[in-house]
CSV table of C-alpha atoms (C1' of nucleotides) in Angstrom, one decimal:
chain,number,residue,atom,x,y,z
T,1,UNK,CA,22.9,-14.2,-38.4
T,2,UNK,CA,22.7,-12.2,-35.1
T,3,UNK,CA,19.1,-11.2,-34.1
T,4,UNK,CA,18.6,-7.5,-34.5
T,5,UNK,CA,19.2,-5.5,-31.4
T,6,UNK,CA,16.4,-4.9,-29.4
T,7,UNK,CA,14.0,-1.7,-29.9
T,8,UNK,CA,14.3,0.9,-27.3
T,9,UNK,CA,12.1,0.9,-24.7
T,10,UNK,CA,8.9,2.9,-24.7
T,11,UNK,CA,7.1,2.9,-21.4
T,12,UNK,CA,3.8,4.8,-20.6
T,13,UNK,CA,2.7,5.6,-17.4
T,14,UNK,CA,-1.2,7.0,-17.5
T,15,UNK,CA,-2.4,8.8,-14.3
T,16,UNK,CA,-6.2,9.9,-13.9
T,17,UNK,CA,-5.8,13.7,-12.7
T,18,UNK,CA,-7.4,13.9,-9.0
T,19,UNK,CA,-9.3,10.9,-9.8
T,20,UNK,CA,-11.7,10.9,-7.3
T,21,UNK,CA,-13.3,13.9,-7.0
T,22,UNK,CA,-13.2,13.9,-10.8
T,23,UNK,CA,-16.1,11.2,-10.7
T,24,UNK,CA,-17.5,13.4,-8.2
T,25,UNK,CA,-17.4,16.2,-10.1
T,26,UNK,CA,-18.8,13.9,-13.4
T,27,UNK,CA,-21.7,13.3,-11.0
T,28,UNK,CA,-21.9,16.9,-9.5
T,29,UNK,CA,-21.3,19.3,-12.1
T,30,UNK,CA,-22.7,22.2,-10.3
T,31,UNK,CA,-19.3,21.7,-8.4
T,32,UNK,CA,-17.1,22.6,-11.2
T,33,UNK,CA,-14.4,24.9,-10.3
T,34,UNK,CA,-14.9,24.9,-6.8
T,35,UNK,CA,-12.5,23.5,-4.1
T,36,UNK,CA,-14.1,19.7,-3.3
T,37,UNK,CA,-12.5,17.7,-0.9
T,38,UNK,CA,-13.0,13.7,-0.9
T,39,UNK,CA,-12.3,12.2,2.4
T,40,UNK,CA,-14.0,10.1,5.1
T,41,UNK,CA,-16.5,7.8,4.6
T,42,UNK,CA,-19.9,8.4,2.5
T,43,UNK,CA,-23.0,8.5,4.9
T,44,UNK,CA,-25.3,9.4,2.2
T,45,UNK,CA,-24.7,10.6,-0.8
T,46,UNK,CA,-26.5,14.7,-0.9
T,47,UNK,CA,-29.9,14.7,-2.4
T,48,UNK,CA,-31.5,16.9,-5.1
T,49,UNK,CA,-31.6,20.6,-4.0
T,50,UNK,CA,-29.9,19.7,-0.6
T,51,UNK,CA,-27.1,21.9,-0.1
T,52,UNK,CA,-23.3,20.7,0.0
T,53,UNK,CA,-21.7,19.7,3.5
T,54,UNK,CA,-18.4,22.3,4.0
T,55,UNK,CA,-15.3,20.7,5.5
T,56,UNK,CA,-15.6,23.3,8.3
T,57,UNK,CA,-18.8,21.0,9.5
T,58,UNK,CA,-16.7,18.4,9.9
T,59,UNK,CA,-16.1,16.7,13.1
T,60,UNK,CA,-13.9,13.6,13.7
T,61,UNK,CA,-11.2,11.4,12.6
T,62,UNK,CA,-10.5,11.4,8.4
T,63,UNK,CA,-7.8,12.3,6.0
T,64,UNK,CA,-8.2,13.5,2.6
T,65,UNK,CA,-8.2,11.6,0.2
T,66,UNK,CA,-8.6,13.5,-2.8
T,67,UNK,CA,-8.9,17.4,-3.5
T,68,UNK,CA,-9.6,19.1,-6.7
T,69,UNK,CA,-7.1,21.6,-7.8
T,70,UNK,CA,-9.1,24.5,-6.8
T,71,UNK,CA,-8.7,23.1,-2.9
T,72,UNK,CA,-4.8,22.0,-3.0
T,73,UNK,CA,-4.6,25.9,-4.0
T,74,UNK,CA,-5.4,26.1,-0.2
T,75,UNK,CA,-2.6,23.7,0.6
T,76,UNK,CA,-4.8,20.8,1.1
T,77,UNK,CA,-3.2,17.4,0.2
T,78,UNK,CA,-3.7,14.3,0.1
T,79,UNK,CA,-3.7,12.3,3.5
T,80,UNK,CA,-3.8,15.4,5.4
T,81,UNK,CA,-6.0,15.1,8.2
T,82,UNK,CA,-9.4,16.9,7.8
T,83,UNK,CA,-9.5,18.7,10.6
T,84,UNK,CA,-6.3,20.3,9.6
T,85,UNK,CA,-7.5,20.7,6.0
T,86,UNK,CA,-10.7,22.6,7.4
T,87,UNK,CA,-8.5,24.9,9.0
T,88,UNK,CA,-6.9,25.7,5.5
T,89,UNK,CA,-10.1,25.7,3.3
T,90,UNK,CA,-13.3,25.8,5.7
T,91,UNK,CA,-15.7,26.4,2.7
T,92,UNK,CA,-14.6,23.6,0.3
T,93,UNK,CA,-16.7,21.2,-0.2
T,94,UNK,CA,-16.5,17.5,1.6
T,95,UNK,CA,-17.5,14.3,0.1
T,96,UNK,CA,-17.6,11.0,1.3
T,97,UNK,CA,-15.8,8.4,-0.7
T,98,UNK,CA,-18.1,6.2,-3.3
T,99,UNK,CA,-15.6,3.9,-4.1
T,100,UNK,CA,-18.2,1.1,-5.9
T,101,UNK,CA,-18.3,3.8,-8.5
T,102,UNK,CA,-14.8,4.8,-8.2
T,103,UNK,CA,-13.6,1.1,-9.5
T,104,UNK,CA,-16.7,0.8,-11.7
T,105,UNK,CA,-15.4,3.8,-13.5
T,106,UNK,CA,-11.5,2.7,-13.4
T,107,UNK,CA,-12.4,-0.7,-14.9
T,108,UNK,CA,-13.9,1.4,-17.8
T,109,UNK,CA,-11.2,3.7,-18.6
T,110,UNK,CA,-8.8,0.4,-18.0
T,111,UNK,CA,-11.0,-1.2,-20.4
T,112,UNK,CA,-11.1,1.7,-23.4
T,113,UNK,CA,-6.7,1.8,-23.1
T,114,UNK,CA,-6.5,-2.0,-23.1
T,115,UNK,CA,-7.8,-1.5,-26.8
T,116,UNK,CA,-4.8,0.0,-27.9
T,117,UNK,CA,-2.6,-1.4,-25.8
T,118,UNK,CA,-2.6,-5.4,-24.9
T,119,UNK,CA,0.3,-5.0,-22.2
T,120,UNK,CA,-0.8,-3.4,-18.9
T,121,UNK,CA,0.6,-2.9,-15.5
T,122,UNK,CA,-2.3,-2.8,-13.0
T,123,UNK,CA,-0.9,0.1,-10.3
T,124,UNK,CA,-4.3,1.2,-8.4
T,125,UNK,CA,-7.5,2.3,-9.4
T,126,UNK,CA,-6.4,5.4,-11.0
T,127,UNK,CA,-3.2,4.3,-12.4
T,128,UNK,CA,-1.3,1.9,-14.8
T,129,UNK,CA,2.0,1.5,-16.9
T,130,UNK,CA,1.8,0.3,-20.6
T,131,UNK,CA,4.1,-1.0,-22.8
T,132,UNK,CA,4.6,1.1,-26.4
T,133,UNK,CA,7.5,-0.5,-27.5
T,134,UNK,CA,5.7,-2.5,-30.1
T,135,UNK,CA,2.7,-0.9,-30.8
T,136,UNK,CA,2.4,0.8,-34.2
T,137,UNK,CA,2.6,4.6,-34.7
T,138,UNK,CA,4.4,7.6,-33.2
T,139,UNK,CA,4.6,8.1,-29.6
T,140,UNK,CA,2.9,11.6,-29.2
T,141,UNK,CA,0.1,9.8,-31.7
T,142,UNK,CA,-0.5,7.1,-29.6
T,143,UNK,CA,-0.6,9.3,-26.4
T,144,UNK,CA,-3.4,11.2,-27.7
T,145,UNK,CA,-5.2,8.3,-29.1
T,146,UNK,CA,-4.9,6.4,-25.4
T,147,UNK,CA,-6.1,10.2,-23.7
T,148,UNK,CA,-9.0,10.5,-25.9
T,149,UNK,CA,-10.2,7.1,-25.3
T,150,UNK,CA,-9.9,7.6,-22.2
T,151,UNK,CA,-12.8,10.8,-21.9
T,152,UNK,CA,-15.1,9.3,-24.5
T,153,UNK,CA,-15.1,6.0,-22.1
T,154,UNK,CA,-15.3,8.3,-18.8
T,155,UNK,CA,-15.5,11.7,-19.6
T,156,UNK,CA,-12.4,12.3,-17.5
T,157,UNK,CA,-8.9,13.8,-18.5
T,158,UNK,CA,-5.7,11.6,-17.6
T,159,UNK,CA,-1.8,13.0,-17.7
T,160,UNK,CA,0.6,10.4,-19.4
T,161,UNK,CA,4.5,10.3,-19.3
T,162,UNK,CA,6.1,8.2,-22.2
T,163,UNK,CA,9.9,7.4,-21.0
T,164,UNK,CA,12.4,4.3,-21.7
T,165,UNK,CA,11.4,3.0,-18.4
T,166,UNK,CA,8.8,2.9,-15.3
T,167,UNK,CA,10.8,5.0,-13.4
T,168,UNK,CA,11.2,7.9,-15.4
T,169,UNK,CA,7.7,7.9,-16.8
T,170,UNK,CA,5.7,7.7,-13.0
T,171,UNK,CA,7.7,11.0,-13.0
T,172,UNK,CA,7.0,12.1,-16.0
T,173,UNK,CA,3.3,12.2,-16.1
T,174,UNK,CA,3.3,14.0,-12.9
T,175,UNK,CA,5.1,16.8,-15.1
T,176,UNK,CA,2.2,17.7,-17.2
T,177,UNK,CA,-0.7,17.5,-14.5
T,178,UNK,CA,-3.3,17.9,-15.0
T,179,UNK,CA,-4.5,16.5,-18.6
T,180,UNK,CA,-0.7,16.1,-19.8
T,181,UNK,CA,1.5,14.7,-22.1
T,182,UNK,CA,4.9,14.6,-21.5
T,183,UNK,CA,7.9,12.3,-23.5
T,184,UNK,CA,10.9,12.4,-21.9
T,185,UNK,CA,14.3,10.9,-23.2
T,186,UNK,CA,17.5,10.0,-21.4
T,187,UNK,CA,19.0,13.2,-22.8
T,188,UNK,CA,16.6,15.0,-21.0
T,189,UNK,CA,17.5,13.9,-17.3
T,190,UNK,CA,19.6,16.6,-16.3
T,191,UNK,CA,17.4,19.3,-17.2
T,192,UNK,CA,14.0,17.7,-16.5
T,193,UNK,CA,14.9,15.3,-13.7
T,194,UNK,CA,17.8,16.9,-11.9
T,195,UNK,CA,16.2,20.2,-10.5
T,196,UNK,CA,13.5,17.9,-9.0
T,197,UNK,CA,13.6,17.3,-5.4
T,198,UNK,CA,14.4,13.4,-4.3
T,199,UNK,CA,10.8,12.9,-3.4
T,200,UNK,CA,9.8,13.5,-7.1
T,201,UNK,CA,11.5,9.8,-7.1
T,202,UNK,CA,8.7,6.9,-6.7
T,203,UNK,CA,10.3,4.8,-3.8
T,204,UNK,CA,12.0,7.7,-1.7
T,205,UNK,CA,9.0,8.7,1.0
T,206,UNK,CA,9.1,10.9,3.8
T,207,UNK,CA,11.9,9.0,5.9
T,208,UNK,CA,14.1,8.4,3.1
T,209,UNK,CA,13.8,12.8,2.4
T,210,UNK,CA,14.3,13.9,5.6
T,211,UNK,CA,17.7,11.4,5.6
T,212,UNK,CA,19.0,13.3,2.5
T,213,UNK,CA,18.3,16.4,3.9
T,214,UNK,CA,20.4,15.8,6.6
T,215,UNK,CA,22.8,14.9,4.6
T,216,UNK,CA,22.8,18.0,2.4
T,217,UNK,CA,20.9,16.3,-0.6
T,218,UNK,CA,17.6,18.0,-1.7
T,219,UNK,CA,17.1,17.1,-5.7
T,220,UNK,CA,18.0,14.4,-7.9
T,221,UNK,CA,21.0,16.2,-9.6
T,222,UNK,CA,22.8,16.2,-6.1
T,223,UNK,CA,21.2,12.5,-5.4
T,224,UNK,CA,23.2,11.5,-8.8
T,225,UNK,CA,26.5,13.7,-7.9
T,226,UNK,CA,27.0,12.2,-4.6
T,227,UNK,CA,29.5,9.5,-4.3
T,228,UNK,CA,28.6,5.7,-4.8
T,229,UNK,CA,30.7,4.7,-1.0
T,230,UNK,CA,28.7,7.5,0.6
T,231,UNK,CA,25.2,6.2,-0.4
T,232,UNK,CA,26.2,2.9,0.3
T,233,UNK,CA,27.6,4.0,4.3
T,234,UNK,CA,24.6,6.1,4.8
T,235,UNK,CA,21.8,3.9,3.4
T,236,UNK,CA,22.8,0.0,3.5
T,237,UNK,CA,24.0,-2.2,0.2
T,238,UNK,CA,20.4,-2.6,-1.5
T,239,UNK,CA,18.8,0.9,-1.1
T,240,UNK,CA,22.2,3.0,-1.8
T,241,UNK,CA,22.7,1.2,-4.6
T,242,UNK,CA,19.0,1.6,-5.8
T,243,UNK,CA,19.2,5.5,-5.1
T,244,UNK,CA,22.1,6.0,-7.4
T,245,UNK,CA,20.6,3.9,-10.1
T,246,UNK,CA,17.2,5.8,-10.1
T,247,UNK,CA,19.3,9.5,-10.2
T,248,UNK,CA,21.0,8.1,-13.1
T,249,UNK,CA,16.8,7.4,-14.0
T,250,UNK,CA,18.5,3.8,-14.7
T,251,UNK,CA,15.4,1.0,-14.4
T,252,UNK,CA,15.1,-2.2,-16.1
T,253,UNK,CA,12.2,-3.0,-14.0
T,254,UNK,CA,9.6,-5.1,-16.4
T,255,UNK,CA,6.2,-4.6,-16.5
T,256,UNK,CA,4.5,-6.9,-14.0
T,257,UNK,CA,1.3,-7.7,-16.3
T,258,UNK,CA,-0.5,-10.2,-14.1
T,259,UNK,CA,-0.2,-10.6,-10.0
T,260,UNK,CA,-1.4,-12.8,-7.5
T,261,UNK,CA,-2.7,-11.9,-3.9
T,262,UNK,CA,0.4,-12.0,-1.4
T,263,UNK,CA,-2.2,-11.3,1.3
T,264,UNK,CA,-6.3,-9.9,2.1
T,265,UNK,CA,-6.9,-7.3,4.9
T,266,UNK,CA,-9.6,-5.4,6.9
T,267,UNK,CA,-8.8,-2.4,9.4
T,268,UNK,CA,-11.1,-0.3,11.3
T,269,UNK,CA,-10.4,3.1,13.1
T,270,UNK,CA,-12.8,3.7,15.4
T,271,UNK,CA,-14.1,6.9,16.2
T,272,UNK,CA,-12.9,7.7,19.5
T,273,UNK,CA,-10.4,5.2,21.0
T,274,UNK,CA,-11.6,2.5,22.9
T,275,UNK,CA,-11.1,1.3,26.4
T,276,UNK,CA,-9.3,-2.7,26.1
T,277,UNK,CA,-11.3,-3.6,29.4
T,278,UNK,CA,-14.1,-1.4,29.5
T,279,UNK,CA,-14.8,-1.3,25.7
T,280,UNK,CA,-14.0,-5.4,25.6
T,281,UNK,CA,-17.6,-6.3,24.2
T,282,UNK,CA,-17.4,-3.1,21.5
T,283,UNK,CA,-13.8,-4.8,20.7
T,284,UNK,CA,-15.2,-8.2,20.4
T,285,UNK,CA,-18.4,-7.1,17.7
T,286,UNK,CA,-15.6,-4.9,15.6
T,287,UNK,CA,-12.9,-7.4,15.5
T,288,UNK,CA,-15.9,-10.4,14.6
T,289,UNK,CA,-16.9,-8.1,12.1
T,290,UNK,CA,-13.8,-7.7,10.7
T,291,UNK,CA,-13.4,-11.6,10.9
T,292,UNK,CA,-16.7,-12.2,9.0
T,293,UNK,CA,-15.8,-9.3,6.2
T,294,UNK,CA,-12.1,-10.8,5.7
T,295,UNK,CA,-14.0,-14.5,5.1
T,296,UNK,CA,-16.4,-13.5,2.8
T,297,UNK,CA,-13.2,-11.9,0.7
T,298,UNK,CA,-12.0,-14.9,1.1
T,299,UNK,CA,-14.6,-16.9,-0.6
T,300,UNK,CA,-15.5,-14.7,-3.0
T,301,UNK,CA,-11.4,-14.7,-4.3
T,302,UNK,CA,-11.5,-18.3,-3.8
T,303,UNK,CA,-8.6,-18.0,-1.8
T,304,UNK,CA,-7.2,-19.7,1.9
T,305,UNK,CA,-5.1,-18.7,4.3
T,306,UNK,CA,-2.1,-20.1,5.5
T,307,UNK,CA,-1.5,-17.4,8.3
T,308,UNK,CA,-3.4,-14.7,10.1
T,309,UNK,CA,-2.5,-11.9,11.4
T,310,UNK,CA,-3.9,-9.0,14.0
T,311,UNK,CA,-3.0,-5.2,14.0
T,312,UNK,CA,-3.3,-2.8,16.5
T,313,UNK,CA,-3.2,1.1,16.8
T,314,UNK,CA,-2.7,2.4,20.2
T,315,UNK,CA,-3.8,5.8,21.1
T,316,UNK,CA,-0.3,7.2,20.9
T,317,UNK,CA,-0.4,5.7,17.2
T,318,UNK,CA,2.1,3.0,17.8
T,319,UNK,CA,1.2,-0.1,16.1
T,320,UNK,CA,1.8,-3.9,16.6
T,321,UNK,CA,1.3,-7.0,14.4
T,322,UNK,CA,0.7,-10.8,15.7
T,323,UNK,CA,0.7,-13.4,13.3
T,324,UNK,CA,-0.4,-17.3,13.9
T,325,UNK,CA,0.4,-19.7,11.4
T,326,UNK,CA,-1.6,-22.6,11.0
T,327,UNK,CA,-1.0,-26.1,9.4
T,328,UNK,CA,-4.5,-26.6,7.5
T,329,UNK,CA,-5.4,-23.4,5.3
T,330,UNK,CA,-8.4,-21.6,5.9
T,331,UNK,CA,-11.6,-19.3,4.8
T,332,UNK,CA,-14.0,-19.7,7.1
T,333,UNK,CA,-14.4,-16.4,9.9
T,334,UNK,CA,-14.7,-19.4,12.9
T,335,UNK,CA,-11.4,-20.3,12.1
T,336,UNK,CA,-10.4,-16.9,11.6
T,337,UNK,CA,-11.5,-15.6,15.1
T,338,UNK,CA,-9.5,-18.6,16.8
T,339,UNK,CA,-6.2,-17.4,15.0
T,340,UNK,CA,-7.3,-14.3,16.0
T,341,UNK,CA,-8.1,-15.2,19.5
T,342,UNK,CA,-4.3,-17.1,19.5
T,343,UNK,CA,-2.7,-14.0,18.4
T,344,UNK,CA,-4.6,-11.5,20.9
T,345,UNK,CA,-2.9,-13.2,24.0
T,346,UNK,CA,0.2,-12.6,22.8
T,347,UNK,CA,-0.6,-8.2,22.9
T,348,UNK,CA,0.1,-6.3,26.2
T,349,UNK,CA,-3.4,-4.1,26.7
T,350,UNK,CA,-1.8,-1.5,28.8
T,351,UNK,CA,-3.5,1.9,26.2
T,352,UNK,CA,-6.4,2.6,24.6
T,353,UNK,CA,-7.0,1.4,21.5
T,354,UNK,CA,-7.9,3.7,17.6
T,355,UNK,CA,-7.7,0.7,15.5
T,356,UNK,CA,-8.3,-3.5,14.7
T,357,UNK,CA,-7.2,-4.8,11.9
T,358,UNK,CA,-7.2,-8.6,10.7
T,359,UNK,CA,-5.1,-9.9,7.9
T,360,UNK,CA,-4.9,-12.9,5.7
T,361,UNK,CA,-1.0,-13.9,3.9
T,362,UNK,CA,0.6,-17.2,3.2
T,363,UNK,CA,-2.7,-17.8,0.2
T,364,UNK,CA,-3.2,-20.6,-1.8
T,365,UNK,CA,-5.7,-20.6,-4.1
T,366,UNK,CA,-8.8,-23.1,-3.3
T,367,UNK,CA,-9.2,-25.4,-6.0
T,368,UNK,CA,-5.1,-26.5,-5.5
T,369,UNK,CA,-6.0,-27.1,-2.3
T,370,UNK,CA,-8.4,-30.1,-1.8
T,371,UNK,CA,-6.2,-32.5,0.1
T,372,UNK,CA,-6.5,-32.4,3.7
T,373,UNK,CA,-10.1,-32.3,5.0
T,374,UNK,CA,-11.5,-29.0,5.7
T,375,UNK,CA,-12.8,-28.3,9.5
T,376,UNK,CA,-16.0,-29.3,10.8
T,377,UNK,CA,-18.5,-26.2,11.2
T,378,UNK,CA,-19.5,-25.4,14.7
T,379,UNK,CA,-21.6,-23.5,16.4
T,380,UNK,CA,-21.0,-19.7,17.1
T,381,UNK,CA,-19.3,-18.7,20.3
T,382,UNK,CA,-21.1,-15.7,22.4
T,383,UNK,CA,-19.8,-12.2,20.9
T,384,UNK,CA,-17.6,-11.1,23.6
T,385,UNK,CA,-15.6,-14.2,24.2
T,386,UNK,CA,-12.8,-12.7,22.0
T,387,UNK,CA,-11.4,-9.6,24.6
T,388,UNK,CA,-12.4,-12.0,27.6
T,389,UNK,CA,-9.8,-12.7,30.3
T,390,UNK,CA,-7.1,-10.8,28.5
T,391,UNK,CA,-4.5,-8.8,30.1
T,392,UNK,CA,-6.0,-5.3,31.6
D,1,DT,C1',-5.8,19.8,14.0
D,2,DC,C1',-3.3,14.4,14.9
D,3,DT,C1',-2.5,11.0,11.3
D,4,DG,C1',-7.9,6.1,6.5
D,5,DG,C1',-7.7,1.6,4.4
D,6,DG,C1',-5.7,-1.5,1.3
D,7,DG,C1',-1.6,-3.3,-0.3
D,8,DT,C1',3.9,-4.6,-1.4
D,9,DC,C1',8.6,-5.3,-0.3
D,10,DC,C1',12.6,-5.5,2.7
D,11,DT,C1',15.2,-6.5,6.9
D,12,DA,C1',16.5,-9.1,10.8
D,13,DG,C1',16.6,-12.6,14.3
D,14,DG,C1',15.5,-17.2,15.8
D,15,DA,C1',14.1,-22.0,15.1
D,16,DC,C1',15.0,-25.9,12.8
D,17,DC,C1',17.1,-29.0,9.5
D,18,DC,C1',20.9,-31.1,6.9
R,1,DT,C1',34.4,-26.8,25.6
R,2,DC,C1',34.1,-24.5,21.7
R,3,DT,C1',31.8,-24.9,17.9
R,4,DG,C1',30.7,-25.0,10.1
R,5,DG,C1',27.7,-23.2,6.9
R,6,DG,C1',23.6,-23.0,4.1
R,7,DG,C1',18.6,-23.1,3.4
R,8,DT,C1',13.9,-22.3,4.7
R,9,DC,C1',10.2,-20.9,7.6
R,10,DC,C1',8.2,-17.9,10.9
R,11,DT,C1',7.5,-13.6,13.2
R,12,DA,C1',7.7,-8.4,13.9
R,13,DG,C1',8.4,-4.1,12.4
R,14,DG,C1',9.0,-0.4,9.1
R,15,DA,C1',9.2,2.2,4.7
R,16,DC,C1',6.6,3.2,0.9
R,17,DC,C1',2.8,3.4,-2.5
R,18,DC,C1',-2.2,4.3,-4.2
DNA sequence: TCTGGGGTCCTAGGACCC
DNA sequence: TCTGGGGTCCTAGGACCC
C-alpha cells in the first residue's frame, strides 16, 4: 500500500513587534505612545523622577537599534546612525540597550510558544519559525492561541505569518505589523507578494536592490517575470537561480531545530579612532580585553578553537580580517593574544583605527577534545607588548 | 550626520595531497 | 617542456541577517 501523501506544509514565522523598546516600554510605561529610540549602549538605566535623555543630547558614535512606531513615523530606522536619527526626531526618547533583560524576556516568550509547538527554529532573540503541519487544530486557532501566550508570558504583542514555507511566512508576518496575523497561500502570491518590492525578500539586502534596480526590476512580480538566462548572466549560477525560486515564493528549506556554534566573536568601536602608533598601549588594553572576554565565552560554552581571527575597521570604514590557524585547539586568552599577536604582523598600519575585533571558528566542543595535552599556563606578558614594534 | 555587535553562508584562489 | 583531475584545508573578503 503506498504511504499517504504527505500533508501540506504549514510554517509559522512569529516576530515580536519592535522588540526592544517594547521591554522598555513594559518597564517605562509613562513612555507609552511616544517616539523611544533604543540605541547605543546603557550607561545607567534613568532613575525614579529623573527626566528622559532626548536623542538630540546625544553625542557620539551609535545606530539605532530599535524605534517604536511613534519614532519610525519620523523616518527613523533601524541601523540608522543616531546622529542622523536626531536630526529627524530630536525629542524622542534615547535608551541604552539592556540586553540581559532583552534575552531574559525572549527565553520566556520562547518558552510559553514551545508549549504548543515542540518544533522551533531559533532565528534571534525576537524571532523564530515553527512548524504547524502536525499540530492539532485550525491554523487561525492556533495563531491566536501561540499570540496570547505569548502577552500573558511577556505582556508583549508579536505578528505571525502562517505560509507553506519559511520564505513566504518571514514575509508574511511582516504584513500585519504590528500585533498581526496573516495566512497566506500559494494562490495568494501574485496579489500579496508580487506588488512587493525585492527587498521585501529575506536574502536580497541592499547590494542585491540596488543591482535590480539597475536592471529595471523593483518588485517581486518583475523579479518572477524576468527570464531564467538573464538572472543567471547578471547574478552567477547559485544566486540567479535562488532569486527566481523565491519570486516563485518556491522554498523547501527545513526547519533547522538545533545548531551548533560555527564560530564566537568580540568587536569594539571605539569612540573616536585611534592613532596605531600613538594610541599602541590604548590598542594593546582593548584588544587584551577583547582576548580575555572572547576566553571566558569560551569556557563558559565549553568550547575550543581551532582558528583565530582579528578584524580591523579603519577610519575610512574599510575592514580587514587575519586568521591563524593553529594545530592544538584552544580557550585560554594567553593563547589567544599569541594568535592574535601572529595575525597583527600580517596588517599594514598606515590609518587610524574605529574598531578591534577578535574571533574564534574552526570549534570543537571540549569534552571530545581530551587528546593532546593542553598548554602549560604562563605568566602574563606586560599590557602593551601586543601593538609593539609593528609597522607605523 | 557617517555607518553597533553578533552571527551565517558563499566565493575564490592557493597550497598540498593522491 | 608542457603538463590530469579531484579533494580538502586555509585565508580573505563580502553580502546578508537580527
Amino acid at each position: 500500500m503506498d504511504p499517504l501523501p504527505p500533508r501540506p506544509r504549514r510554517i509559522a514565522h512569529l516576530d515580536m513587534d519592535a522588540y526592544y523598546a517594547s521591554v522598555e516600554l513594559l518597564r517605562y510605561p509613562e513612555l507609552k505612545g511616544r517616539p523611544v529610540v533604543i540605541g547605543g549602549r546603557r550607561k545607567s538605566a534613568p532613575q525614579e523622577g529623573e527626566a528622559f535623555p532626548r536623542l538630540k543630547s546625544y553625542a557620539g558614535r551609535g545606530v539605532v537599534t530599535t524605534a517604536t512606531y511613534e519614532a519610525r513615523a519620523f523616518g527613523v530606522r533601524s541601523g540608522m546612525g543616531l546622529m542622523k536619527a536626531a536630526a529627524l526626531a530630536p525629542d524622542a526618547i534615547l535608551l541604552g540597550g539592556d540586553f540581559e533583560t532583552y534575552g531574559r524576556i525572549s527565553r520566556q516568550f520562547k518558552a510559553a510558544v514551545a508549549e504548543i509547538v515542540p518544533l522551533i527554529e531559533d532565528r534571534g532573540i525576537d524571532e523564530i519559525y515553527l512548524d504547524l503541519t502536525d499540530v492539532e487544530g485550525e491554523t487561525r486557532a492556533i495563531a491566536q492561541r501561540l499570540k496570547d501566550a505569548v502577552r500573558q508570558a511577556t505582556g508583549l504583542t508579536c505578528s505571525i505569518g502562517i505560509t507553506p514555507n519559511k520564505l513566504l511566512s518571514k514575509l508574511a508576518s511582516e504584513l500585519g505589523k504590528p500585533d498581526g496575523l496573516t495566512i497566506l497561500g500559494l494562490e495568494d502570491i501574485p496579489s500579496r507578494i508580487w506588488p512587493l518590492p525585492c527587498s521585501a525578500l529575506n536574502g536580497i539586502g541592499p547590494k542585491a536592490t540596488a543591482k535590480l534596480e539597475g536592471l529595471g526590476i523593483r518588485t517581486i512580480g518583475e523579479l518572477a517575470k524576468a527570464a531564467p538566462a538573464f538572472l543567471l548572466e547578471h547574478f552567477g549560477k547559485s544566486y540567479g537561480a535562488w532569486l527566481q525560486e523565491a519570486a516563485h515564493g518556491r522554498d523547501d528549506r527545513p526547519l533547522t531545530i538545533t545548531r551548533e556554534p560555527k564560530s564566537i566573536s568580540r568587536e569594539t568601536t571605539f569612540e573616536r579612532d585611534l592613532h596605531p602608533k600613538s594610541d599602541r598601549e590604548a590598542l594593546s588594553r582593548i584588544l587584551l580585553d577583547l582576548c580575555g572576554r572572547l576566553a571566558k565565552d569560551l569556557a563558559r560554552k565549553e568550547l575550543l578553537a581551532r582558528t583565530i581571527g582579528i578584524k580591523l575597521r579603519f577610519e575610512d570604514f574599510s575592514t580587514i580580517t587575519r586568521d591563524h590557524s593553529l594545530e592544538v585547539p584552544i580557550s585560554d586568552a594567553l593563547p589567544i593574544r599569541d594568535a592574535a599577536r601572529t595575525c597583527l604582523k600580517r596588517v599594514t598600519f598606515d590609518r587610524k583605527l574605529r574598531l578591534l575585533g577578535i574571533r574564534a571558528s574552526s570549534l570543537v566542543k571540549a569534552c571530545e577534545y581530551t587528546l593532546g595535552a593542553t598548554e602549560p599556563s604562563r605568566a602574563a606578558e606586560p599590557v602593551a607588548a601586543l601593538f609593539q614594534d609593528l609597522d607605523p
